[in-house]
mmCIF file of C-alpha atoms in Angstrom:
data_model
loop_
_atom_site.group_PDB
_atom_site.id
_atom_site.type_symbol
_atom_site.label_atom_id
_atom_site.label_comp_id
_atom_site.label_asym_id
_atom_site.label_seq_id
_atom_site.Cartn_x
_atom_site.Cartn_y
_atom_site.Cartn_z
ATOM 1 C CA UNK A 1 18.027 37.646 12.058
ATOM 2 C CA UNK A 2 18.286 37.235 8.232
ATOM 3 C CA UNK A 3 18.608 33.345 8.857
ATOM 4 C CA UNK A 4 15.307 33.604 10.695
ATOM 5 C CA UNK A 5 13.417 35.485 7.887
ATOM 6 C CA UNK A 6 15.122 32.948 5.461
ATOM 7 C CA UNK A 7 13.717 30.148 7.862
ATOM 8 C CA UNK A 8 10.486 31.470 8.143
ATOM 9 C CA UNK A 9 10.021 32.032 4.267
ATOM 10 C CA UNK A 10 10.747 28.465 3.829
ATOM 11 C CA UNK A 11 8.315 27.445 6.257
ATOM 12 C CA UNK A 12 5.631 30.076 4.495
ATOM 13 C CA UNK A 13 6.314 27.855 1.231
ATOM 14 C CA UNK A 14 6.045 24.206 3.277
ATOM 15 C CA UNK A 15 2.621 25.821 4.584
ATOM 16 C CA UNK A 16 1.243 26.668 0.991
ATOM 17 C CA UNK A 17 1.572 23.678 -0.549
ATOM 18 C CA UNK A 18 0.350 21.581 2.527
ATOM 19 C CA UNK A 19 -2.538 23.668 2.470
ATOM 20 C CA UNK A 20 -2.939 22.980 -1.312
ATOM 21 C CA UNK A 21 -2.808 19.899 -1.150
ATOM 22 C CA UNK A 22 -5.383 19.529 1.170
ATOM 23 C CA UNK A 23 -8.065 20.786 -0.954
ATOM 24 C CA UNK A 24 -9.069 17.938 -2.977
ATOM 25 C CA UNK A 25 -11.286 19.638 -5.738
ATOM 26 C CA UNK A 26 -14.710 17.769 -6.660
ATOM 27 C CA UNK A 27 -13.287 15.794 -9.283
ATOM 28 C CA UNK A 28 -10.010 14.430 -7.847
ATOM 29 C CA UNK A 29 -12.136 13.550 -5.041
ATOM 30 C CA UNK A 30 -14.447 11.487 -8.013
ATOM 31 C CA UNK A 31 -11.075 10.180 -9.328
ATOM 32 C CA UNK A 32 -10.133 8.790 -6.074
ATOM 33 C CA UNK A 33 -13.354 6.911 -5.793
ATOM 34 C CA UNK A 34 -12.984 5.694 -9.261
ATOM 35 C CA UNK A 35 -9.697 4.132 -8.096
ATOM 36 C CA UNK A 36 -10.725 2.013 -5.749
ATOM 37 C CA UNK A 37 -14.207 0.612 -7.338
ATOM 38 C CA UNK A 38 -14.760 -2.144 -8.979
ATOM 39 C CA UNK A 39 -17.798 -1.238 -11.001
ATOM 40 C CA UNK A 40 -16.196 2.366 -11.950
ATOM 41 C CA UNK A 41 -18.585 4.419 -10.966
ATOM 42 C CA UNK A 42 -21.304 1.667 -12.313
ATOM 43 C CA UNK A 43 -19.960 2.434 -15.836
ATOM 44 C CA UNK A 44 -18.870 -2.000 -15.656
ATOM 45 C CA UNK A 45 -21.620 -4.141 -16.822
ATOM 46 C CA UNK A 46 -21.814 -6.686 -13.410
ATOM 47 C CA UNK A 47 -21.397 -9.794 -15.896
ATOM 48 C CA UNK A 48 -18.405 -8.160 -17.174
ATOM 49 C CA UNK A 49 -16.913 -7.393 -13.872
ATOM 50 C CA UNK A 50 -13.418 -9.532 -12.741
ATOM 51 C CA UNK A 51 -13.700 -8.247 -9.343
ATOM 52 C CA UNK A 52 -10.167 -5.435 -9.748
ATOM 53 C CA UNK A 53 -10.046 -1.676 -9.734
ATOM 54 C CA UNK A 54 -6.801 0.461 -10.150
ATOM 55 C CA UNK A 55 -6.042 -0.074 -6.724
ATOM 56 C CA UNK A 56 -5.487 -3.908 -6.838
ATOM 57 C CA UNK A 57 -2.364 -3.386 -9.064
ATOM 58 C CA UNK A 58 -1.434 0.334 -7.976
ATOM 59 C CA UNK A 59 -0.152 2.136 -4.919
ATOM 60 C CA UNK A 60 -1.773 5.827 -4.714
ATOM 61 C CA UNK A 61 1.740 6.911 -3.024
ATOM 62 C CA UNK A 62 5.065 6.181 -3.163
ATOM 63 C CA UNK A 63 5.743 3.140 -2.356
ATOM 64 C CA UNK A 64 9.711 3.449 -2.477
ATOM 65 C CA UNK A 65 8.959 6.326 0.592
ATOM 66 C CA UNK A 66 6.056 4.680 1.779
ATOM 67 C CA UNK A 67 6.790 1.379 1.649
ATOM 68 C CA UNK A 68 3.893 -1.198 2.968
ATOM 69 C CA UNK A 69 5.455 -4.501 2.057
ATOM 70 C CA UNK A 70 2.915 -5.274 -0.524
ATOM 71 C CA UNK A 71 4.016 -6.161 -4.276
ATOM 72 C CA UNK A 72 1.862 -4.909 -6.802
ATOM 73 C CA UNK A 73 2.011 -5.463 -10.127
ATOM 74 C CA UNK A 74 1.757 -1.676 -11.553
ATOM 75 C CA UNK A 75 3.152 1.306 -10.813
ATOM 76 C CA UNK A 76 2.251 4.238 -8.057
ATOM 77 C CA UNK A 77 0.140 6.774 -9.683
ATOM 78 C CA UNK A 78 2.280 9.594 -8.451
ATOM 79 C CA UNK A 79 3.730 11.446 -11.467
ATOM 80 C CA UNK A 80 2.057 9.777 -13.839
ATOM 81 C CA UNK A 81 1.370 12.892 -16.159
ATOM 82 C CA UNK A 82 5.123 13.847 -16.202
ATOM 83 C CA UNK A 83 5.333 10.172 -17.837
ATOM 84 C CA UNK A 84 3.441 11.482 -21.021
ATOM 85 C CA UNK A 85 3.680 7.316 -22.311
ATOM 86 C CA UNK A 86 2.119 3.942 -20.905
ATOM 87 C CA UNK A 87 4.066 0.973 -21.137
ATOM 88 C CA UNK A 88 0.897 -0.031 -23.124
ATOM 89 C CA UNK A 89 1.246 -0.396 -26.682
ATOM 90 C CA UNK A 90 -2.389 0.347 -27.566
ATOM 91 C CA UNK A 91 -1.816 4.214 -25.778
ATOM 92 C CA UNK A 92 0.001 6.451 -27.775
ATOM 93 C CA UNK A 93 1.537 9.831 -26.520
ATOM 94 C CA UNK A 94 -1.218 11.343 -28.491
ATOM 95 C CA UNK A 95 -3.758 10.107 -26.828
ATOM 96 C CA UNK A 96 -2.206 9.459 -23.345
ATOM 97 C CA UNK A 97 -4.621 12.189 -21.583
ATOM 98 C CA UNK A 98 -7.572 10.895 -22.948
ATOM 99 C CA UNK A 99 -6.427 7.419 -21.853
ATOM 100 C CA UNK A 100 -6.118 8.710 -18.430
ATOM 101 C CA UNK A 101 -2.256 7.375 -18.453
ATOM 102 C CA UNK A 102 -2.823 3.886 -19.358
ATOM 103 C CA UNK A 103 -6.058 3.273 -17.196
ATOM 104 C CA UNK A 104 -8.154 3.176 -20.260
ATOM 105 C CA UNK A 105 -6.323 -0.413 -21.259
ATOM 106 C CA UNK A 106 -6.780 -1.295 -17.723
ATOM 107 C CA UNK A 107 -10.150 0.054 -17.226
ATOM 108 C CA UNK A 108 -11.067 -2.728 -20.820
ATOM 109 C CA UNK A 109 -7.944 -5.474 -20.061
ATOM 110 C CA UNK A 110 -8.385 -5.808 -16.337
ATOM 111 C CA UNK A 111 -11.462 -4.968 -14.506
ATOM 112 C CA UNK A 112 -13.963 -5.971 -17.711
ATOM 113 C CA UNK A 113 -11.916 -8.835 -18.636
ATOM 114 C CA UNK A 114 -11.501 -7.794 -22.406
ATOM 115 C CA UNK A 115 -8.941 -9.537 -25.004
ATOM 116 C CA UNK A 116 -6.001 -7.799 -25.461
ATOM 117 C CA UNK A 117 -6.826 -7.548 -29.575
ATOM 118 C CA UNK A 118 -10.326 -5.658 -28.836
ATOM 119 C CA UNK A 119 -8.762 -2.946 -26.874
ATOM 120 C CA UNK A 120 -9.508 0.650 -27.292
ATOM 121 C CA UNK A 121 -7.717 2.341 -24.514
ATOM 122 C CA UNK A 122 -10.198 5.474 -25.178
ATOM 123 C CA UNK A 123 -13.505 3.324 -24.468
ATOM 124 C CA UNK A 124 -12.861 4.805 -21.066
ATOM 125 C CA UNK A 125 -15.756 7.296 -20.558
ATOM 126 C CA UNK A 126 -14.476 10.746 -20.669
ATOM 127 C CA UNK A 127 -15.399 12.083 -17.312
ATOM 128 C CA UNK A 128 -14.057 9.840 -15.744
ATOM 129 C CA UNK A 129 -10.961 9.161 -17.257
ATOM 130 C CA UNK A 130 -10.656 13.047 -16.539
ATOM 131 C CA UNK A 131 -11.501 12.671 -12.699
ATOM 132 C CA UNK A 132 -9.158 10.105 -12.474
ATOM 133 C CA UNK A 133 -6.230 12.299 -13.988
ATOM 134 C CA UNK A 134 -7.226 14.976 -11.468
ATOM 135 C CA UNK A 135 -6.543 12.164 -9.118
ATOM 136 C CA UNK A 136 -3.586 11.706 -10.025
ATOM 137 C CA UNK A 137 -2.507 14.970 -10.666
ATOM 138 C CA UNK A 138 -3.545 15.745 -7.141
ATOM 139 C CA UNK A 139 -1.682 12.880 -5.404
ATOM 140 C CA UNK A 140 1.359 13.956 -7.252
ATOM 141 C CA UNK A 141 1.599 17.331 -5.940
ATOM 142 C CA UNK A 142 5.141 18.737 -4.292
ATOM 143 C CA UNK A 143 6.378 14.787 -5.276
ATOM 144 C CA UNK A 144 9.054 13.362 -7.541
ATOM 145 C CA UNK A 145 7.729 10.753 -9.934
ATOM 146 C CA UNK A 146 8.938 7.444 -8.905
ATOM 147 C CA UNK A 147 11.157 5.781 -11.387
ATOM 148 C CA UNK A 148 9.280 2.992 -13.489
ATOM 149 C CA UNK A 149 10.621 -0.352 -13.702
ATOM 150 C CA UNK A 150 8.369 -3.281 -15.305
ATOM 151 C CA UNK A 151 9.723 -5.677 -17.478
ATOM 152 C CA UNK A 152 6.809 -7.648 -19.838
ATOM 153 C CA UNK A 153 8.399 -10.620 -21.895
ATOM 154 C CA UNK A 154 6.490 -12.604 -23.886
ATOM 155 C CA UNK A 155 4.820 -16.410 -23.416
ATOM 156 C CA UNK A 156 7.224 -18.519 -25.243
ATOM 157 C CA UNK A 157 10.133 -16.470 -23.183
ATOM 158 C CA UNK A 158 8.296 -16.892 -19.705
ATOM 159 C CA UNK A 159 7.958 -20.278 -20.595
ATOM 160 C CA UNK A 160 11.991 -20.760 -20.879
ATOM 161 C CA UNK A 161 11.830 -18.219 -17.824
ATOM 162 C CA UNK A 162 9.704 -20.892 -15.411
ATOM 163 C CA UNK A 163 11.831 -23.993 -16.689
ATOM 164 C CA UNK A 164 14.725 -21.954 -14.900
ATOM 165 C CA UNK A 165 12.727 -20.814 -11.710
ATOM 166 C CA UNK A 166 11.466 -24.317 -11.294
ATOM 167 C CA UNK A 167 15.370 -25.607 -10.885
ATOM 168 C CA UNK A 168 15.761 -23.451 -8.063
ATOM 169 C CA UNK A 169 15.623 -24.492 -4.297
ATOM 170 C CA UNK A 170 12.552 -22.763 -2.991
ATOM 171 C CA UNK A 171 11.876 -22.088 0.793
ATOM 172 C CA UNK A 172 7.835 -22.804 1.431
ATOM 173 C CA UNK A 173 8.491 -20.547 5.094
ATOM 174 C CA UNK A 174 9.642 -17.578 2.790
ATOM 175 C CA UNK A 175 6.784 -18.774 -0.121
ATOM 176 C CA UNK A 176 4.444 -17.911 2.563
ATOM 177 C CA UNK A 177 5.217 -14.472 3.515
ATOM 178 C CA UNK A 178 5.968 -13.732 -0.108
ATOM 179 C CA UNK A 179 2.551 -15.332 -1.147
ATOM 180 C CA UNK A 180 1.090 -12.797 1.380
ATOM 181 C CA UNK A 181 2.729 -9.440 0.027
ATOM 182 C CA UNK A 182 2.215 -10.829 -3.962
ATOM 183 C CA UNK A 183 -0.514 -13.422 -4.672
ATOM 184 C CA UNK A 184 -3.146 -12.924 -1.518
ATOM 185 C CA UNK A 185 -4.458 -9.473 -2.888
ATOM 186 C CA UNK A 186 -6.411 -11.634 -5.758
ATOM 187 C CA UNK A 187 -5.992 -15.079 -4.537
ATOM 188 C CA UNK A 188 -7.080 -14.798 -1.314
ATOM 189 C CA UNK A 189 -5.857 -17.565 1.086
ATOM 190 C CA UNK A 190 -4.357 -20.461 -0.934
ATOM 191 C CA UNK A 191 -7.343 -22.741 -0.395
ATOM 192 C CA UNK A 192 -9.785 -20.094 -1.889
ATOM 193 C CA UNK A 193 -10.899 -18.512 -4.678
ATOM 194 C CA UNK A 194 -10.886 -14.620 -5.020
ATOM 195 C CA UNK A 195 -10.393 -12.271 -7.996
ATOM 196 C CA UNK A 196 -8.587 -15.331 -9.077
ATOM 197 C CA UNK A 197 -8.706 -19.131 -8.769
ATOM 198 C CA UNK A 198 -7.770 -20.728 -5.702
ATOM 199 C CA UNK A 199 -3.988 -22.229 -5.481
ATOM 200 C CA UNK A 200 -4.758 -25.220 -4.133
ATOM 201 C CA UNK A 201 -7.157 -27.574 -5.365
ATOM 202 C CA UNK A 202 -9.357 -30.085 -3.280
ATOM 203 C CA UNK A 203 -7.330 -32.760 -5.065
ATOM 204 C CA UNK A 204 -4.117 -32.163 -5.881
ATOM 205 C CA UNK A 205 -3.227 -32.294 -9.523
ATOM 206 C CA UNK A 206 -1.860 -35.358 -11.536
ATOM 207 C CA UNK A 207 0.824 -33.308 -12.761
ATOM 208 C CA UNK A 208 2.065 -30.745 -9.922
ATOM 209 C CA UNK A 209 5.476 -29.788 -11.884
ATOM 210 C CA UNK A 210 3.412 -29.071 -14.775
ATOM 211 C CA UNK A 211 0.861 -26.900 -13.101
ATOM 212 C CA UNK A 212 4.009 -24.660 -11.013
ATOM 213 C CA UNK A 213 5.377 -24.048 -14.195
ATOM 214 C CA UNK A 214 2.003 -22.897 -15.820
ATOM 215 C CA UNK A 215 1.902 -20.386 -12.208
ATOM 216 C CA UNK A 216 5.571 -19.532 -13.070
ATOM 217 C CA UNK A 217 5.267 -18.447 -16.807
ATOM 218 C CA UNK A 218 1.942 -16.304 -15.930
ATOM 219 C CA UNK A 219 3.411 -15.025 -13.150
ATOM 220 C CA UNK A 220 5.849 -13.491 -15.430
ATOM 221 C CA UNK A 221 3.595 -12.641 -18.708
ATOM 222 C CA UNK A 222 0.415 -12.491 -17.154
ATOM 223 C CA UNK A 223 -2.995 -14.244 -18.323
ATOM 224 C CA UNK A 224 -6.532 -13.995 -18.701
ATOM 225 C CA UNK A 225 -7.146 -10.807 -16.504
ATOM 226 C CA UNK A 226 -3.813 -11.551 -14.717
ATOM 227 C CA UNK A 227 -1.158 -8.533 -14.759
ATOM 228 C CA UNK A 228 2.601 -10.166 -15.135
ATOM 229 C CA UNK A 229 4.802 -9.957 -12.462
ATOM 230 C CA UNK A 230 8.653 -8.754 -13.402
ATOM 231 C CA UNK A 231 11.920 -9.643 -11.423
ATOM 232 C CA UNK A 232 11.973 -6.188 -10.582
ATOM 233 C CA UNK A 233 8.846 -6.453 -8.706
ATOM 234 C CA UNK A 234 9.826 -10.284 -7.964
ATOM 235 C CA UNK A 235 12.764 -11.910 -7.567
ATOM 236 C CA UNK A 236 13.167 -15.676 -9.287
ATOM 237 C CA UNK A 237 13.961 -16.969 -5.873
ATOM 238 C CA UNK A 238 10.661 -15.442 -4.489
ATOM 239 C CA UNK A 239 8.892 -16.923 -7.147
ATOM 240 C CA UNK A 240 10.828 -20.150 -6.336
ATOM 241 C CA UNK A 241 9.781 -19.927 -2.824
ATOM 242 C CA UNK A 242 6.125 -19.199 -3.692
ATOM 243 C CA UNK A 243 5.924 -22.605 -5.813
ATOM 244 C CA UNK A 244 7.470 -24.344 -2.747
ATOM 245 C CA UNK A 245 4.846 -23.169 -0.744
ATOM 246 C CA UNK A 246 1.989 -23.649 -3.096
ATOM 247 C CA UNK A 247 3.701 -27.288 -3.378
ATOM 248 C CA UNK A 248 3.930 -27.912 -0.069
ATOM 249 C CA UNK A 249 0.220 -27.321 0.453
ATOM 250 C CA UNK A 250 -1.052 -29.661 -2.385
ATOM 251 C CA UNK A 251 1.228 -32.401 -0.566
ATOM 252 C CA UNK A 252 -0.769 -32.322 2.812
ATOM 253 C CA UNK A 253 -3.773 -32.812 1.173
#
């Protein structure tokens, strides 16, 4: 009987928080919107615009329970207060709230297309970089924040980086499926433009080693509005096998 009551008392608890979590206040439910638009809530000038929100680089779950086979870039939101740092430079513990965790470089670096050197990560209007941490807070609820694992390395050592990847035996079947889960979410299909330029050109280039190494070493420190990619997130022999495919493709043309 007193294993019942025990049982029952737990199940009281599981109830609670379920129904907490289901009642999304006004402004998480603003933060979630936030998260997946591209304009921000209109706050983006159209001209300025690259075409990302948070979404294109983050999971809102966690993706080690919830896996989808997609490989972003960032991290999942989920525990991103109990963080209290970025791996941004520019966002200091002190003003880490007011940043809305790291956002406010993204919401300048990313979606507006901004130089890193003119950066303020607190240009990101208050309201919403408070929705979006009710967001966040309220996606994180009852969960364990995921452990964060991104490696950023600098040009000259992703350029040292891609001379290695580029001696290793890619698979263009493999490059394919990886493309898919890493590249498509901004590329598109290889042949097209999206967020960013197309992979394949209509003629294929005079130098084809020289431009897979250029994909390599941004794939791994990033560029223009692109977000690096670690080996954590992927592997130098995915990377391999995504330059096989991307060379097999300029080949057939």
């Amino acid at each position: 009987m007193r294993q019942l009551s025990f049982l029952g008392f737990i199940l009281f608890l599981i109830f609670l928080g379920t129904a907490a979590k289901s009642e999304i206040t006004p402004q998480a439910k603003l933060g979630r919107e936030l998260f997946h638009d591209p304009s921000f809530g209109g706050t983006i000038d159209s001209n300025k615009a690259s075409g990302m929100s948070c979404a294109t680089c983050h999971a809102d779950f966690d993706e080690e329970q919830e896996p989808d086979g997609q490989i972003r870039t960032g991290h999942s939101i989920i525990g991103v207060r109990d963080r209290g740092k970025s791996q941004w430079a520019k966002v200091t513990s002190d003003m880490f709230e007011r940043a809305a965790g790291g956002a406010g470089f993204c919401y300048q670096r990313f979606l507006q297309r901004i130089p890193e050197r003119k950066i303020d990560p607190s240009a990101i209007p208050e309201a919403q970089a408070e929705a979006l941490m009710a967001y966040f807070d309220y996606m994180s609820v009852g969960k364990k924040s995921p452990e964060v694992k991104l490696q950023s390395i600098s040009k000259d050592a992703s350029k040292i980086a891609a001379n290695q990847i580029l001696k290793i035996n890619g698979n263009a079947k493999n490059g394919w499926k990886f493309y898919a889960r890493a590249c498509a979410n901004c590329h598109a299909k290889p042949k097209k433009g999206g967020i960013g330029p197309q992979m394949v050109k209509s003629r294929p280039p005079a130098n084809l080693q020289k431009r897979l190494h250029k994909i390599a070493s941004y794939v791994r420190a990033g560029g223009y509005t692109m977000p690096a990619i670690g080996e954590e997130k992927l592997s130098d022999q995915a990377l391999a096998d995504i330059l096989a495919f991307i060379s097999s493709l300029n080949k057939r043309q």
